[in-house]
Coordinates of C-alpha atoms and ligand atoms in Angstrom, one line a residue:
X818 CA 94.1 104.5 108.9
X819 CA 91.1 102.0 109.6
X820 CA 90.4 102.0 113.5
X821 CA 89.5 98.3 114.6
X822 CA 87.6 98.4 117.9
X823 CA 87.6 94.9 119.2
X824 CA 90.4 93.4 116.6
X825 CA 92.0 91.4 119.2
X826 CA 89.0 89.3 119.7
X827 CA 87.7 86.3 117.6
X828 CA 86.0 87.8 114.6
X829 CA 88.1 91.1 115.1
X830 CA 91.1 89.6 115.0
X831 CA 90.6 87.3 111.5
X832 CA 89.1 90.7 110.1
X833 CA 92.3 92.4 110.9
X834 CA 94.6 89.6 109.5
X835 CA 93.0 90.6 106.1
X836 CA 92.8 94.5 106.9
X837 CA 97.0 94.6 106.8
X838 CA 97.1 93.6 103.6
X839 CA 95.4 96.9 102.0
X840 CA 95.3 98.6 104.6
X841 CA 96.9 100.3 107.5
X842 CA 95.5 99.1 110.9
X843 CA 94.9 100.6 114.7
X844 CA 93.4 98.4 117.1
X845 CA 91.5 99.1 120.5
X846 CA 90.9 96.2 122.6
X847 CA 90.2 96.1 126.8
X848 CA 91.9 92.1 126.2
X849 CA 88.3 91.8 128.7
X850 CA 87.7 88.7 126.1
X851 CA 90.0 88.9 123.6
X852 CA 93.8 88.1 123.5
X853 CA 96.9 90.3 122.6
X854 CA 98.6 87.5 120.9
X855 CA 95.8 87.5 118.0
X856 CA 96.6 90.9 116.5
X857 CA 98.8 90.7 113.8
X858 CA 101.7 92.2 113.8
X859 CA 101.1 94.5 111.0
X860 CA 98.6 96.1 112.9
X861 CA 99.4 99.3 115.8
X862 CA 98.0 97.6 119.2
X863 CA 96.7 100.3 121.4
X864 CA 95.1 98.5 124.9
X865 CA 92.0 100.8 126.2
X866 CA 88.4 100.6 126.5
X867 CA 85.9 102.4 124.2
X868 CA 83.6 103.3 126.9
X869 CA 86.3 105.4 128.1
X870 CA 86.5 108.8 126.2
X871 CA 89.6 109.4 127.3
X872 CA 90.9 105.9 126.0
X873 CA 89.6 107.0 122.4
X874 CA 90.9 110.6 122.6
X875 CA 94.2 109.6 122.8
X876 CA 93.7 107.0 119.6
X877 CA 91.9 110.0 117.7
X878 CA 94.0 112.5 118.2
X879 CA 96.8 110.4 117.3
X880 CA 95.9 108.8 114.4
X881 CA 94.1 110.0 111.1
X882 CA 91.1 107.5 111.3
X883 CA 89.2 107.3 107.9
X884 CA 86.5 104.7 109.2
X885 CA 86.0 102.8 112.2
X886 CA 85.1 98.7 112.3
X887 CA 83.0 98.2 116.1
X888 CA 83.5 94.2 117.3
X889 CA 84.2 95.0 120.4
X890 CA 80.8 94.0 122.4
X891 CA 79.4 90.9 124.6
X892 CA 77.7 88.1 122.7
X893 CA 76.3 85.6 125.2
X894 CA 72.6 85.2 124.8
X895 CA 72.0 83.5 127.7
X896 CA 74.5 85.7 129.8
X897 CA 72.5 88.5 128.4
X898 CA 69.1 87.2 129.6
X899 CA 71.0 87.3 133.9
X900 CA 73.0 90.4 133.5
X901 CA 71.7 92.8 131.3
X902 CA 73.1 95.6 132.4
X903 CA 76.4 94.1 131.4
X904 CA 75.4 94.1 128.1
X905 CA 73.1 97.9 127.5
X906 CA 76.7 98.8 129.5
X907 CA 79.0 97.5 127.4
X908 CA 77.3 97.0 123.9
X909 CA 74.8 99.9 123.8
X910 CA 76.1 102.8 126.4
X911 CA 79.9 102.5 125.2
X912 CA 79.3 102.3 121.6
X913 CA 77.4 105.7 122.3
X914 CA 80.6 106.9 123.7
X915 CA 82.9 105.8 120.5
X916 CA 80.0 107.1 118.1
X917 CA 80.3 110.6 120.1
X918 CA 84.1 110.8 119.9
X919 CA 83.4 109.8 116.2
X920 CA 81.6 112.7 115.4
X921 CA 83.7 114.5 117.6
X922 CA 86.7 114.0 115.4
X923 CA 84.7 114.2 111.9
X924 CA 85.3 110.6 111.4
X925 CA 81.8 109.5 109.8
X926 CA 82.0 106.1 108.5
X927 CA 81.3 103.0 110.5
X928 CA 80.7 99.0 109.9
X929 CA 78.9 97.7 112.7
X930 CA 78.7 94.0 113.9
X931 CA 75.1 93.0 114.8
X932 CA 73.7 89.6 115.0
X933 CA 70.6 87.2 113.8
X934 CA 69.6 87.6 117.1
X935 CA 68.2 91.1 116.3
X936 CA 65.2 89.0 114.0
X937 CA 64.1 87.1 117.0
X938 CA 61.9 83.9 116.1
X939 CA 61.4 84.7 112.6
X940 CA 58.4 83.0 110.9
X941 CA 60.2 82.5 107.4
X942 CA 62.5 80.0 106.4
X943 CA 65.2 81.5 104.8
X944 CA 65.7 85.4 106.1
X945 CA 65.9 88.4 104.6
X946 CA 67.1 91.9 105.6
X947 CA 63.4 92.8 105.5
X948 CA 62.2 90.4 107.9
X949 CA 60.9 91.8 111.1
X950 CA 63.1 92.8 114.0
X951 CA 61.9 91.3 117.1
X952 CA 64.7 89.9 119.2
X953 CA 64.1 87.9 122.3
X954 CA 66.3 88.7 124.4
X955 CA 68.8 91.9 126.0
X956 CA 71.5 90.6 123.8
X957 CA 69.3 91.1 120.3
X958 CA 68.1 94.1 121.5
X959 CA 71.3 95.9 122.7
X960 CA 72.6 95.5 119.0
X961 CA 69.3 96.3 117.6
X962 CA 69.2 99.6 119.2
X963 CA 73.1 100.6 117.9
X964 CA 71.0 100.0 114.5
X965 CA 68.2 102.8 115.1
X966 CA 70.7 105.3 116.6
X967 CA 73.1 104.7 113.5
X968 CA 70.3 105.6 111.3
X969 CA 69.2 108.5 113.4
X970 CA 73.4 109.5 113.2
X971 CA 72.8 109.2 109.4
X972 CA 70.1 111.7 108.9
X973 CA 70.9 114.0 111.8
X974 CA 75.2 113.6 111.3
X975 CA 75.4 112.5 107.9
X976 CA 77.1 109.6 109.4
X977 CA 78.0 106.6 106.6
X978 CA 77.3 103.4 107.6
X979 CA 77.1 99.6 106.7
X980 CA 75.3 97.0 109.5
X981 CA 76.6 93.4 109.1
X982 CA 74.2 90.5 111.1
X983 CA 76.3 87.9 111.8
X984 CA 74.6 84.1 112.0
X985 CA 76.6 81.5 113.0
X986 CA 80.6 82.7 112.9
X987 CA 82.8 79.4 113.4
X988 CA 85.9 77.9 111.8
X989 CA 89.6 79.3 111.9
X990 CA 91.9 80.9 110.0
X991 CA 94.1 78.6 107.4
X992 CA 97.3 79.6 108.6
X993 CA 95.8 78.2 112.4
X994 CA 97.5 80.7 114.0
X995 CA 94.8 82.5 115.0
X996 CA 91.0 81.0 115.8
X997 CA 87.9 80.9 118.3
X998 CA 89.2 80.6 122.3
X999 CA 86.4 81.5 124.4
X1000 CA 86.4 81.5 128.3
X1001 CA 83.8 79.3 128.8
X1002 CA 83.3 78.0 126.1
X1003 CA 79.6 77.7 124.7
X1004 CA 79.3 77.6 121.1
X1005 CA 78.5 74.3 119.5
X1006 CA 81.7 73.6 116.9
X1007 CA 84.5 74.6 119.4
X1008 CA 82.5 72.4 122.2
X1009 CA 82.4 69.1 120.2
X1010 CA 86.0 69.4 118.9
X1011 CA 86.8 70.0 122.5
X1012 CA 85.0 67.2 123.3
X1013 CA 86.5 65.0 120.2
X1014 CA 90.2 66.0 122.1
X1015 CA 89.6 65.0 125.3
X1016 CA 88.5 67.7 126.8
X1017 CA 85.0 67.7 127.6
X1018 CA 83.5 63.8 128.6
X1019 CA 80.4 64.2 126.3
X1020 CA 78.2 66.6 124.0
X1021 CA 75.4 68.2 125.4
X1022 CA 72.5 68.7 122.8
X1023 CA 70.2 71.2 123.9
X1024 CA 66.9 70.3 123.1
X1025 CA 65.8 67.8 120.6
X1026 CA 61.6 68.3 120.3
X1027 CA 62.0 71.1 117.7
X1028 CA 59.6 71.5 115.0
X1029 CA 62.8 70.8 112.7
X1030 CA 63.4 67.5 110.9
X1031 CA 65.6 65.7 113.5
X1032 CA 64.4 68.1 116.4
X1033 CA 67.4 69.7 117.0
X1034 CA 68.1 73.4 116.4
X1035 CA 69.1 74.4 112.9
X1036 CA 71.8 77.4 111.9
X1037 CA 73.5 79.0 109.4
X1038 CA 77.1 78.6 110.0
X1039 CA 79.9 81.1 108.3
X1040 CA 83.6 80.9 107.9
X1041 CA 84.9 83.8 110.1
X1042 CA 87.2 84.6 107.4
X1043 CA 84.3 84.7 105.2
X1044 CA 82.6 87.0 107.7
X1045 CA 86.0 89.6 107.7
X1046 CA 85.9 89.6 103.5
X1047 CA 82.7 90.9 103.8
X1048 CA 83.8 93.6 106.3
X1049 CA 86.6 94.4 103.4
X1050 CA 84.1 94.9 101.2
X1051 CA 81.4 96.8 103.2
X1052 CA 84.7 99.3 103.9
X1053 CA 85.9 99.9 100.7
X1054 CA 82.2 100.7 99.4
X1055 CA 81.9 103.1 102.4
X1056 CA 85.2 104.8 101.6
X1057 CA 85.1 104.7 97.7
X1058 CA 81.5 106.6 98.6
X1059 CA 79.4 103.8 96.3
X1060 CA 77.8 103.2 99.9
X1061 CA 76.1 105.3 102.5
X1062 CA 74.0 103.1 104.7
X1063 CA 72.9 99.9 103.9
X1064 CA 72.3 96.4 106.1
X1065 CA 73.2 93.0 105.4
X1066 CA 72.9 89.3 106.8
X1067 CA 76.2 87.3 106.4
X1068 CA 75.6 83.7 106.5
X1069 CA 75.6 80.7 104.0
X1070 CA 72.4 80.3 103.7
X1071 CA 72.9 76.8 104.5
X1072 CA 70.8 75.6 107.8
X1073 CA 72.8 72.6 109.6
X1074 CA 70.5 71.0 112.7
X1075 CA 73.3 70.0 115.8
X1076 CA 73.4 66.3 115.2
X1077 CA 74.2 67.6 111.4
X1078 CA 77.0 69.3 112.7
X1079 CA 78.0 66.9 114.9
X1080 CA 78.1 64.3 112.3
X1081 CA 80.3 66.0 110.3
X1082 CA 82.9 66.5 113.2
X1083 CA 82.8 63.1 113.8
X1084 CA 83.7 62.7 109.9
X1085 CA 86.2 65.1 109.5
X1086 CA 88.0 64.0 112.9
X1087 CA 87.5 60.6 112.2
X1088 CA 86.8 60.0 115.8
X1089 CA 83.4 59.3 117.7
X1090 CA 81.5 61.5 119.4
X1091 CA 79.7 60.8 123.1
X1092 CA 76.5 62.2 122.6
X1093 CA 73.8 63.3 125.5
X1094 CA 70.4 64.4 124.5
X1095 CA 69.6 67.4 127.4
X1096 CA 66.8 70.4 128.0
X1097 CA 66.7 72.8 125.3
X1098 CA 68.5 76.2 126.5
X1099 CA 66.7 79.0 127.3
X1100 CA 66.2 81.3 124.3
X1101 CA 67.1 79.6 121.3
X1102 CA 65.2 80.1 118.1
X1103 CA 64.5 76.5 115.9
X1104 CA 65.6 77.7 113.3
X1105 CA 67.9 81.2 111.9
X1106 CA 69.3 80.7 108.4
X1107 CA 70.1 83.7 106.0
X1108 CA 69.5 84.9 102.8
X1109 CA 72.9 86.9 101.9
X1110 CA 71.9 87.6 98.0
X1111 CA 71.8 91.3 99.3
X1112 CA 75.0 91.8 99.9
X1113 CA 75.9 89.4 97.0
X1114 CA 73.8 91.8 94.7
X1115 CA 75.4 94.9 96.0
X1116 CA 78.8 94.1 96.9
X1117 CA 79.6 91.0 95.2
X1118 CA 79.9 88.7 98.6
X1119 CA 79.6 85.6 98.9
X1120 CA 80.6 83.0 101.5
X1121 CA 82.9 80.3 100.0
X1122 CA 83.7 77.9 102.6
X1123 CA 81.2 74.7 103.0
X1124 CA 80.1 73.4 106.5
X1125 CA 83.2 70.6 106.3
X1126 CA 85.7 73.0 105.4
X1127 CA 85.0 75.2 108.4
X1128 CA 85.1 72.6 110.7
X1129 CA 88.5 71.3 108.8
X1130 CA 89.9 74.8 110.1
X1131 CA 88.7 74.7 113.3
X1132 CA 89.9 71.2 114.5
X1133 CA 93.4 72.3 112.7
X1134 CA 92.8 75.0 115.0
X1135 CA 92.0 73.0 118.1
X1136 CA 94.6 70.0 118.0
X1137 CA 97.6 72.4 118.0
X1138 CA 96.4 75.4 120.5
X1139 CA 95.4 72.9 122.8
Ligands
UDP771 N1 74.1 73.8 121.2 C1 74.0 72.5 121.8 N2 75.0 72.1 122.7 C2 76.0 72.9 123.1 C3 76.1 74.2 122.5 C4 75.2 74.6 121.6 O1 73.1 71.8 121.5 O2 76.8 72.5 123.9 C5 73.2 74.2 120.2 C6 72.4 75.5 120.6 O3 71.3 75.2 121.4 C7 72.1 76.1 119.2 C8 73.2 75.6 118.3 O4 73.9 74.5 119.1 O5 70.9 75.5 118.7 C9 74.3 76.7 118.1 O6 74.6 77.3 119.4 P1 75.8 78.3 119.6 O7 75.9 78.6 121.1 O8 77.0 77.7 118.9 O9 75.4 79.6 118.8 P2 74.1 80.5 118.8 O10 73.2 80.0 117.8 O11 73.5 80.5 120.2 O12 74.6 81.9 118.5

């Protein structure tokens, strides 16, 4: 049994939609962000908190966990930057907690989600696992320091893990029954498709005085189905033994600057967007696009759906959960 901490939340919940199909699935979730109606079916719903030991006894105890998938954690930059205790809390303190009961119960592989926002403002164009780790802010840093304790587990515990660094997870799954429903809202696709329903009266485009070609911010934006494959994959290696620790970026390696993106909402949709050009937001790198040939090299990854496609899925997404 594969323990999914976190699988009723966005990415958690498209990587457990996969999971069930090899797989047999427990998830943890506090529903703090995430929703119950997102788990598939398939999967054995248990409602608890992972900070709570007693929460994860009881899901130890009861089940024979081989490996553990961690998604449960807060991923608000800004949010990070006025409450940071929330976030050494909730993304550092209690993923100490589940890596204890972990070793507790013998249970020694892991895939961790960590983030882009661990490199910082990187001085390369296109980056690689072995760019330097400098993040900017409590959010970067909270998932940065689950990555030094997981290689000091490693040595000291023999712990087996694989490190995943998200960039820019958007788009929904093809069936549209599940997809991103944040409360607020403050990631860029979901916000213009809002906007292109109704929803929102214009676009705000933070910042537009970048040193990029149009002066807005440019990312590297990832199916979030494509980002659960590679959690399949990153799994399997750790179980079949082929893997013992190893990092990755997961992104496209495809940089899109906002008004890119927002052009091509406005041609998939067909509709036209109200567009307002505003301050830049506190924190926010120019640019953060990937190189994923590691993971492509070593695990035969590779994301497969283009910018258009993922915003296809999303405003399939939007229209009818709106
Ligand atoms: N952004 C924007 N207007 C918005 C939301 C986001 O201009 O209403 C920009 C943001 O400054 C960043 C990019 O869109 O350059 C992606 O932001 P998002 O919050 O989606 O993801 P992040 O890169 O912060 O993880």
């Amino acid at each position: 049994m594969i323990l999914v901490v976190g699988g009723a939340g966005y990415i958690g919940s498209h990587l457990v939609k996969e999971l069930v199909e090899t797989k047999e699935v427990v998830v943890l979730d506090n529903l703090s962000t995430g929703h119950r109606w997102a788990v598939d079916e398939r999967a054995v719903f248990v409602e608890g908190d992972l900070g709570n030991a007693a929460d994860l006894e009881k899901v130890f105890s009861a089940y024979n966990i081989e490996a553990v998938m961690h998604f449960a954690a807060n991923s608000l930059v800004g949010e990070s930057v006025v409450d940071p205790l929330k976030y050494y809390q909730n993304n550092v303190a209690a993923t100490l907690t589940l890596l204890q009961m972990m070793m507790k119960h013998d249970v020694k592989k892991f895939i961790f989600s960590s983030t882009a926002a661990t490199y910082g403002i990187p001085d390369v164009d296109l980056i690689t696992e072995d760019t330097a780790t400098n993040p900017i802010n409590p959010y970067g840093r909270s998932k940065l320091m689950i990555e030094h304790i997981l290689a000091d587990f490693s040595k000291a515990y023999g712990l087996n893990y694989v490190v995943l660094r998200y960039f820019n997870a958007a788009g929904a799954h093809v069936s549209a029954e599940i997809g991103e429903k944040h409360d607020p809202e403050t990631h860029l696709i979901p916000i213009i498709l809002q906007h292109l329903l109704g929803e929102r009266e214009h676009i705000a485009v933070f910042g537009s005085d970048y040193d990029t070609p149009d002066g807005t911010c440019i990312r590297d934006y990832i199916h979030v189905t494509d980002l659960a494959k590679a959690h399949i994959f990153g799994v399997e290696a750790l179980l079949a033994g082929t893997k013992e620790t190893a990092t990755y970026n997961l992104g496209n390696g495809l940089g899109y600057s906002v008004k890119e993106v927002i052009d091509t909402c406005e041609k998939v949709t067909g509709k036209k967007a109200n567009v307002v050009m505003s301050d830049r937001r506190e924190g926010d790198p120019a640019r953060l696009v990937a190189s994923s040939s590691k993971i492509h090299e070593e695990l035969g990854w590779k994301a497969e759906y283009s910018l258009e496609e993922i915003i296809s899925s999303a405003w399939k997404w939007h229209q009818q959960s709106k």
